[in-house]
PDB file of C-alpha atoms in Angstrom:
ATOM      1  CA  UNK A   9       0.093  -0.041   0.035  1.00  0.00           C
ATOM      2  CA  UNK A  10       1.308   3.522  -0.701  1.00  0.00           C
ATOM      3  CA  UNK A  11       1.827   6.004   2.160  1.00  0.00           C
ATOM      4  CA  UNK A  12      -1.280   7.828   1.169  1.00  0.00           C
ATOM      5  CA  UNK A  13      -4.213   5.769   0.522  1.00  0.00           C
ATOM      6  CA  UNK A  14      -6.087   6.003  -2.635  1.00  0.00           C
ATOM      7  CA  UNK A  15      -9.630   5.579  -2.907  1.00  0.00           C
ATOM      8  CA  UNK A  16     -11.927   5.359  -5.843  1.00  0.00           C
ATOM      9  CA  UNK A  17     -15.582   6.077  -5.116  1.00  0.00           C
ATOM     10  CA  UNK A  18     -17.946   5.175  -7.690  1.00  0.00           C
ATOM     11  CA  UNK A  19     -21.664   6.163  -7.321  1.00  0.00           C
ATOM     12  CA  UNK A  20     -24.174   8.053  -9.166  1.00  0.00           C
ATOM     13  CA  UNK A  21     -25.614  10.241  -6.146  1.00  0.00           C
ATOM     14  CA  UNK A  22     -23.167  13.006  -5.208  1.00  0.00           C
ATOM     15  CA  UNK A  23     -24.392  13.101  -1.614  1.00  0.00           C
ATOM     16  CA  UNK A  24     -23.281   9.331  -1.059  1.00  0.00           C
ATOM     17  CA  UNK A  25     -19.941  10.221  -2.478  1.00  0.00           C
ATOM     18  CA  UNK A  26     -19.396  13.133  -0.488  1.00  0.00           C
ATOM     19  CA  UNK A  27     -20.704  11.651   2.512  1.00  0.00           C
ATOM     20  CA  UNK A  28     -18.122   8.584   2.159  1.00  0.00           C
ATOM     21  CA  UNK A  29     -15.255  10.716   1.542  1.00  0.00           C
ATOM     22  CA  UNK A  30     -16.127  12.817   4.831  1.00  0.00           C
ATOM     23  CA  UNK A  31     -16.483   9.806   6.668  1.00  0.00           C
ATOM     24  CA  UNK A  32     -13.315   8.068   5.544  1.00  0.00           C
ATOM     25  CA  UNK A  33     -11.066  11.367   5.689  1.00  0.00           C
ATOM     26  CA  UNK A  34     -11.583  11.405   9.770  1.00  0.00           C
ATOM     27  CA  UNK A  35     -10.528   7.859   9.932  1.00  0.00           C
ATOM     28  CA  UNK A  36      -7.884   7.910   7.296  1.00  0.00           C
ATOM     29  CA  UNK A  37      -6.068  11.379   7.153  1.00  0.00           C
ATOM     30  CA  UNK A  38      -4.277  12.102   4.153  1.00  0.00           C
ATOM     31  CA  UNK A  39      -6.249   9.777   2.142  1.00  0.00           C
ATOM     32  CA  UNK A  40      -6.727  10.740  -1.682  1.00  0.00           C
ATOM     33  CA  UNK A  41     -10.090  10.276  -2.939  1.00  0.00           C
ATOM     34  CA  UNK A  42     -11.400  10.104  -6.601  1.00  0.00           C
ATOM     35  CA  UNK A  43     -14.974  10.253  -7.602  1.00  0.00           C
ATOM     36  CA  UNK A  44     -16.954   8.493 -10.358  1.00  0.00           C
ATOM     37  CA  UNK A  45     -20.440   9.040 -11.087  1.00  0.00           C
ATOM     38  CA  UNK A  46     -21.097   6.185 -13.560  1.00  0.00           C
ATOM     39  CA  UNK A  47     -19.410   3.035 -14.769  1.00  0.00           C
ATOM     40  CA  UNK A  48     -17.605   4.918 -17.722  1.00  0.00           C
ATOM     41  CA  UNK A  49     -15.849   7.102 -15.326  1.00  0.00           C
ATOM     42  CA  UNK A  50     -15.006   4.332 -12.824  1.00  0.00           C
ATOM     43  CA  UNK A  51     -13.335   2.159 -15.365  1.00  0.00           C
ATOM     44  CA  UNK A  52     -11.396   5.243 -17.039  1.00  0.00           C
ATOM     45  CA  UNK A  53     -10.013   6.071 -13.398  1.00  0.00           C
ATOM     46  CA  UNK A  54      -9.234   2.334 -12.685  1.00  0.00           C
ATOM     47  CA  UNK A  55      -7.125   2.577 -16.183  1.00  0.00           C
ATOM     48  CA  UNK A  56      -5.288   5.537 -15.389  1.00  0.00           C
ATOM     49  CA  UNK A  57      -4.185   5.136 -11.899  1.00  0.00           C
ATOM     50  CA  UNK A  58      -3.933   2.328  -9.266  1.00  0.00           C
ATOM     51  CA  UNK A  59      -5.996   2.552  -6.087  1.00  0.00           C
ATOM     52  CA  UNK A  60      -5.735   0.623  -2.582  1.00  0.00           C
ATOM     53  CA  UNK A  61      -9.479   0.269  -2.561  1.00  0.00           C
ATOM     54  CA  UNK A  62     -12.612   0.807  -4.643  1.00  0.00           C
ATOM     55  CA  UNK A  63     -15.892   1.471  -3.205  1.00  0.00           C
ATOM     56  CA  UNK A  64     -18.667   0.759  -5.810  1.00  0.00           C
ATOM     57  CA  UNK A  65     -22.190   1.244  -6.067  1.00  0.00           C
ATOM     58  CA  UNK A  66     -23.282  -1.933  -7.574  1.00  0.00           C
ATOM     59  CA  UNK A  67     -26.401   0.064  -8.998  1.00  0.00           C
ATOM     60  CA  UNK A  68     -25.096   2.345 -11.602  1.00  0.00           C
ATOM     61  CA  UNK A  69     -27.338   3.877 -14.499  1.00  0.00           C
ATOM     62  CA  UNK A  70     -25.111   2.905 -17.521  1.00  0.00           C
ATOM     63  CA  UNK A  71     -23.725  -0.634 -16.931  1.00  0.00           C
ATOM     64  CA  UNK A  72     -24.817  -3.919 -15.442  1.00  0.00           C
ATOM     65  CA  UNK A  73     -23.582  -4.002 -11.850  1.00  0.00           C
ATOM     66  CA  UNK A  74     -21.707  -7.313 -12.104  1.00  0.00           C
ATOM     67  CA  UNK A  75     -20.349  -6.187 -15.502  1.00  0.00           C
ATOM     68  CA  UNK A  76     -18.743  -3.065 -13.843  1.00  0.00           C
ATOM     69  CA  UNK A  77     -17.209  -5.273 -10.804  1.00  0.00           C
ATOM     70  CA  UNK A  78     -15.899  -7.714 -13.521  1.00  0.00           C
ATOM     71  CA  UNK A  79     -14.279  -5.006 -15.742  1.00  0.00           C
ATOM     72  CA  UNK A  80     -12.873  -3.399 -12.315  1.00  0.00           C
ATOM     73  CA  UNK A  81     -11.259  -6.533 -11.241  1.00  0.00           C
ATOM     74  CA  UNK A  82      -9.743  -7.318 -14.708  1.00  0.00           C
ATOM     75  CA  UNK A  83      -8.179  -3.629 -14.733  1.00  0.00           C
ATOM     76  CA  UNK A  84      -6.900  -3.892 -10.950  1.00  0.00           C
ATOM     77  CA  UNK A  85      -7.106  -7.476 -10.015  1.00  0.00           C
ATOM     78  CA  UNK A  86      -5.310  -6.820  -6.604  1.00  0.00           C
ATOM     79  CA  UNK A  87      -7.346  -4.073  -5.669  1.00  0.00           C
ATOM     80  CA  UNK A  88     -10.136  -4.929  -3.296  1.00  0.00           C
ATOM     81  CA  UNK A  89     -13.863  -3.778  -4.283  1.00  0.00           C
ATOM     82  CA  UNK A  90     -16.355  -3.033  -1.461  1.00  0.00           C
ATOM     83  CA  UNK A  91     -19.852  -3.152  -2.872  1.00  0.00           C
ATOM     84  CA  UNK A  92     -22.390  -0.503  -1.567  1.00  0.00           C
ATOM     85  CA  UNK A  93     -25.998  -1.381  -2.284  1.00  0.00           C
ATOM     86  CA  UNK A  94     -29.364  -0.491  -1.709  1.00  0.00           C
ATOM     87  CA  UNK A  95     -30.374  -4.080  -2.023  1.00  0.00           C
ATOM     88  CA  UNK A  96     -30.837  -6.327   0.789  1.00  0.00           C
ATOM     89  CA  UNK A  97     -27.815  -8.432   1.444  1.00  0.00           C
ATOM     90  CA  UNK A  98     -29.920 -11.727   1.557  1.00  0.00           C
ATOM     91  CA  UNK A  99     -30.270 -11.411  -2.220  1.00  0.00           C
ATOM     92  CA  UNK A 100     -27.293  -9.933  -3.509  1.00  0.00           C
ATOM     93  CA  UNK A 101     -24.239 -10.263  -1.101  1.00  0.00           C
ATOM     94  CA  UNK A 102     -23.389 -13.646  -1.677  1.00  0.00           C
ATOM     95  CA  UNK A 103     -23.682 -13.224  -5.645  1.00  0.00           C
ATOM     96  CA  UNK A 104     -21.248 -10.224  -5.526  1.00  0.00           C
ATOM     97  CA  UNK A 105     -18.828 -11.860  -3.412  1.00  0.00           C
ATOM     98  CA  UNK A 106     -18.545 -15.049  -5.739  1.00  0.00           C
ATOM     99  CA  UNK A 107     -18.049 -12.278  -8.625  1.00  0.00           C
ATOM    100  CA  UNK A 108     -15.025 -11.076  -6.802  1.00  0.00           C
ATOM    101  CA  UNK A 109     -16.027  -8.218  -4.382  1.00  0.00           C
ATOM    102  CA  UNK A 110     -14.227  -8.238  -1.061  1.00  0.00           C
ATOM    103  CA  UNK A 111     -17.191  -7.077   0.976  1.00  0.00           C
ATOM    104  CA  UNK A 112     -20.928  -6.052   0.724  1.00  0.00           C
ATOM    105  CA  UNK A 113     -22.467  -2.992   2.707  1.00  0.00           C
ATOM    106  CA  UNK A 114     -26.300  -1.986   2.564  1.00  0.00           C
ATOM    107  CA  UNK A 115     -26.685   1.766   1.931  1.00  0.00           C
ATOM    108  CA  UNK A 116     -28.934   1.765   5.136  1.00  0.00           C
ATOM    109  CA  UNK A 117     -25.961   0.868   7.308  1.00  0.00           C
ATOM    110  CA  UNK A 118     -23.345   2.385   5.401  1.00  0.00           C
ATOM    111  CA  UNK A 119     -22.571   5.249   7.897  1.00  0.00           C
ATOM    112  CA  UNK A 120     -21.952   2.566  10.696  1.00  0.00           C
ATOM    113  CA  UNK A 121     -20.139   0.003   9.014  1.00  0.00           C
ATOM    114  CA  UNK A 122     -18.114   1.721   6.372  1.00  0.00           C
ATOM    115  CA  UNK A 123     -14.853   2.509   8.391  1.00  0.00           C
ATOM    116  CA  UNK A 124     -14.778  -1.121   9.809  1.00  0.00           C
ATOM    117  CA  UNK A 125     -15.574  -2.642   6.535  1.00  0.00           C
ATOM    118  CA  UNK A 126     -12.867  -0.497   4.622  1.00  0.00           C
ATOM    119  CA  UNK A 127     -10.046  -1.419   7.488  1.00  0.00           C
ATOM    120  CA  UNK A 128     -11.122  -5.187   7.196  1.00  0.00           C
ATOM    121  CA  UNK A 129     -11.084  -4.994   3.410  1.00  0.00           C
ATOM    122  CA  UNK A 130      -7.683  -3.279   3.454  1.00  0.00           C
ATOM    123  CA  UNK A 131      -6.161  -6.126   5.530  1.00  0.00           C
ATOM    124  CA  UNK A 132      -6.946  -8.738   2.889  1.00  0.00           C
ATOM    125  CA  UNK A 133     -10.247  -9.989   4.632  1.00  0.00           C
ATOM    126  CA  UNK A 134     -13.826 -10.164   3.549  1.00  0.00           C
ATOM    127  CA  UNK A 135     -16.333  -8.250   5.043  1.00  0.00           C
ATOM    128  CA  UNK A 136     -19.969  -9.063   5.474  1.00  0.00           C
ATOM    129  CA  UNK A 137     -22.476  -7.842   8.062  1.00  0.00           C
ATOM    130  CA  UNK A 138     -22.945 -10.122  11.333  1.00  0.00           C
ATOM    131  CA  UNK A 139     -26.120 -10.956  10.295  1.00  0.00           C
ATOM    132  CA  UNK A 140     -25.262 -12.231   6.870  1.00  0.00           C
ATOM    133  CA  UNK A 141     -22.379 -14.181   8.275  1.00  0.00           C
ATOM    134  CA  UNK A 142     -24.755 -15.918  10.633  1.00  0.00           C
ATOM    135  CA  UNK A 143     -27.036 -16.898   7.779  1.00  0.00           C
ATOM    136  CA  UNK A 144     -24.396 -18.085   5.577  1.00  0.00           C
ATOM    137  CA  UNK A 145     -22.813 -20.070   8.356  1.00  0.00           C
ATOM    138  CA  UNK A 146     -26.483 -21.613   9.385  1.00  0.00           C
ATOM    139  CA  UNK A 147     -26.695 -22.855   5.524  1.00  0.00           C
ATOM    140  CA  UNK A 148     -23.354 -24.985   5.752  1.00  0.00           C
ATOM    141  CA  UNK A 149     -24.096 -28.525   5.544  1.00  0.00           C
ATOM    142  CA  UNK A 150     -27.732 -27.935   4.670  1.00  0.00           C
ATOM    143  CA  UNK A 151     -28.881 -30.510   1.791  1.00  0.00           C
ATOM    144  CA  UNK A 152     -30.922 -27.519   0.129  1.00  0.00           C
ATOM    145  CA  UNK A 153     -28.974 -25.124  -2.260  1.00  0.00           C
ATOM    146  CA  UNK A 154     -30.696 -21.975  -1.369  1.00  0.00           C
ATOM    147  CA  UNK A 155     -33.129 -20.332  -3.599  1.00  0.00           C
ATOM    148  CA  UNK A 156     -33.602 -21.400  -7.353  1.00  0.00           C
ATOM    149  CA  UNK A 157     -31.977 -18.168  -8.747  1.00  0.00           C
ATOM    150  CA  UNK A 158     -28.879 -18.873  -7.092  1.00  0.00           C
ATOM    151  CA  UNK A 159     -27.969 -21.534  -9.399  1.00  0.00           C
ATOM    152  CA  UNK A 160     -28.028 -19.074 -12.560  1.00  0.00           C
ATOM    153  CA  UNK A 161     -24.982 -17.587 -14.008  1.00  0.00           C
ATOM    154  CA  UNK A 162     -24.122 -14.003 -13.336  1.00  0.00           C
ATOM    155  CA  UNK A 163     -25.340 -13.280 -17.060  1.00  0.00           C
ATOM    156  CA  UNK A 164     -28.750 -15.514 -16.571  1.00  0.00           C
ATOM    157  CA  UNK A 165     -29.280 -13.777 -13.526  1.00  0.00           C
ATOM    158  CA  UNK A 166     -29.051 -10.503 -15.084  1.00  0.00           C
ATOM    159  CA  UNK A 167     -31.032 -11.511 -17.855  1.00  0.00           C
ATOM    160  CA  UNK A 168     -33.787 -12.544 -15.353  1.00  0.00           C
ATOM    161  CA  UNK A 169     -33.652  -9.345 -13.648  1.00  0.00           C
ATOM    162  CA  UNK A 170     -34.136  -7.086 -16.687  1.00  0.00           C
ATOM    163  CA  UNK A 171     -37.126  -9.202 -18.003  1.00  0.00           C
ATOM    164  CA  UNK A 172     -38.560  -8.708 -14.542  1.00  0.00           C
ATOM    165  CA  UNK A 173     -38.443  -5.094 -14.528  1.00  0.00           C
ATOM    166  CA  UNK A 174     -40.195  -5.041 -18.198  1.00  0.00           C
ATOM    167  CA  UNK A 175     -37.141  -4.595 -20.633  1.00  0.00           C
ATOM    168  CA  UNK A 176     -37.564  -5.924 -24.048  1.00  0.00           C
ATOM    169  CA  UNK A 177     -35.166  -8.473 -25.596  1.00  0.00           C
ATOM    170  CA  UNK A 178     -33.522  -5.771 -27.812  1.00  0.00           C
ATOM    171  CA  UNK A 179     -33.293  -3.681 -24.663  1.00  0.00           C
ATOM    172  CA  UNK A 180     -31.625  -6.330 -22.859  1.00  0.00           C
ATOM    173  CA  UNK A 181     -29.432  -6.904 -25.714  1.00  0.00           C
ATOM    174  CA  UNK A 182     -28.209  -3.450 -26.040  1.00  0.00           C
ATOM    175  CA  UNK A 183     -27.791  -2.908 -22.004  1.00  0.00           C
ATOM    176  CA  UNK A 184     -25.622  -6.236 -21.915  1.00  0.00           C
ATOM    177  CA  UNK A 185     -23.932  -5.706 -25.122  1.00  0.00           C
ATOM    178  CA  UNK A 186     -25.327  -9.119 -26.607  1.00  0.00           C
ATOM    179  CA  UNK A 187     -27.093 -10.056 -29.725  1.00  0.00           C
ATOM    180  CA  UNK A 188     -30.608 -10.517 -29.282  1.00  0.00           C
ATOM    181  CA  UNK A 189     -30.384 -14.188 -30.287  1.00  0.00           C
ATOM    182  CA  UNK A 190     -27.856 -14.600 -27.340  1.00  0.00           C
ATOM    183  CA  UNK A 191     -30.543 -13.063 -24.858  1.00  0.00           C
ATOM    184  CA  UNK A 192     -33.066 -15.284 -26.115  1.00  0.00           C
ATOM    185  CA  UNK A 193     -30.665 -18.460 -25.400  1.00  0.00           C
ATOM    186  CA  UNK A 194     -30.343 -16.958 -21.958  1.00  0.00           C
ATOM    187  CA  UNK A 195     -33.811 -16.452 -21.308  1.00  0.00           C
ATOM    188  CA  UNK A 196     -34.609 -20.179 -22.367  1.00  0.00           C
ATOM    189  CA  UNK A 197     -31.751 -21.313 -19.982  1.00  0.00           C
ATOM    190  CA  UNK A 198     -33.431 -19.196 -17.045  1.00  0.00           C
ATOM    191  CA  UNK A 199     -36.930 -20.534 -17.719  1.00  0.00           C
ATOM    192  CA  UNK A 200     -35.407 -24.155 -17.657  1.00  0.00           C
ATOM    193  CA  UNK A 201     -33.330 -23.739 -14.420  1.00  0.00           C
ATOM    194  CA  UNK A 202     -36.214 -22.163 -12.450  1.00  0.00           C
ATOM    195  CA  UNK A 203     -38.715 -24.622 -13.991  1.00  0.00           C
ATOM    196  CA  UNK A 204     -40.893 -21.663 -15.348  1.00  0.00           C
ATOM    197  CA  UNK A 205     -42.910 -21.415 -18.700  1.00  0.00           C
ATOM    198  CA  UNK A 206     -43.273 -17.618 -19.560  1.00  0.00           C
ATOM    199  CA  UNK A 207     -42.037 -14.262 -19.168  1.00  0.00           C
ATOM    200  CA  UNK A 208     -45.132 -13.666 -16.745  1.00  0.00           C
ATOM    201  CA  UNK A 209     -43.889 -16.436 -14.484  1.00  0.00           C
ATOM    202  CA  UNK A 210     -40.397 -14.916 -14.483  1.00  0.00           C
ATOM    203  CA  UNK A 211     -41.665 -11.568 -13.283  1.00  0.00           C
ATOM    204  CA  UNK A 212     -43.853 -13.071 -10.753  1.00  0.00           C
ATOM    205  CA  UNK A 213     -40.911 -15.271  -9.593  1.00  0.00           C
ATOM    206  CA  UNK A 214     -38.797 -12.084  -9.469  1.00  0.00           C
ATOM    207  CA  UNK A 215     -41.178 -10.229  -7.283  1.00  0.00           C
ATOM    208  CA  UNK A 216     -41.543 -12.942  -4.687  1.00  0.00           C
ATOM    209  CA  UNK A 217     -37.997 -13.119  -4.452  1.00  0.00           C
ATOM    210  CA  UNK A 218     -37.328  -9.412  -4.209  1.00  0.00           C
ATOM    211  CA  UNK A 219     -35.274  -9.014  -7.341  1.00  0.00           C
ATOM    212  CA  UNK A 220     -37.160  -6.133  -8.787  1.00  0.00           C
ATOM    213  CA  UNK A 221     -36.162  -3.220  -6.759  1.00  0.00           C
ATOM    214  CA  UNK A 222     -33.841  -1.980  -9.621  1.00  0.00           C
ATOM    215  CA  UNK A 223     -32.595  -3.436 -12.950  1.00  0.00           C
ATOM    216  CA  UNK A 224     -28.898  -2.517 -12.678  1.00  0.00           C
ATOM    217  CA  UNK A 225     -27.638  -5.590 -10.615  1.00  0.00           C
TER     218      UNK A 225
END
């Protein structure tokens, strides 16, 4: 780590970026902060300079959240990424951790947790809340594999989420930089894995599982 801690904060809400910077400045004096308001800016910064840690809002307006995470880890594979999200950790934390994130904080708890989370992640460990850690521990050894959508690949999960919020096949293709045919293939796989028949079934499943709050993850 450099003498000066370098932090990239990627969030599309300026008040969140400023709040994070203010909180961290108190506990990490001399830290250098770089802000990004969208995925393109975050990737540009990650290509221009090295960071000690990246704070990433997984819900960004211009790219799929998991795609952003993957791209950032490609650019800076050794830099830990701490995900900050509006979504409940029971739905998304395990998925982003599997995708390479070093920690997950819900935005409703960020003021209380961000300093301890940053310290833990900088020390080379992973950070999840005590509640999530207990839930994950309780699932060890169980015969079940959790909810059905946990068996989906990252791309299949994204297609499910976008269908669930009403995106058309062409819109999904554009959002994920895929062909319409490829999106259709993913849709079929999702239906098969979830044992569903129609897009309406997908929408109802997503609503029931709490996956429709936002389309960016």
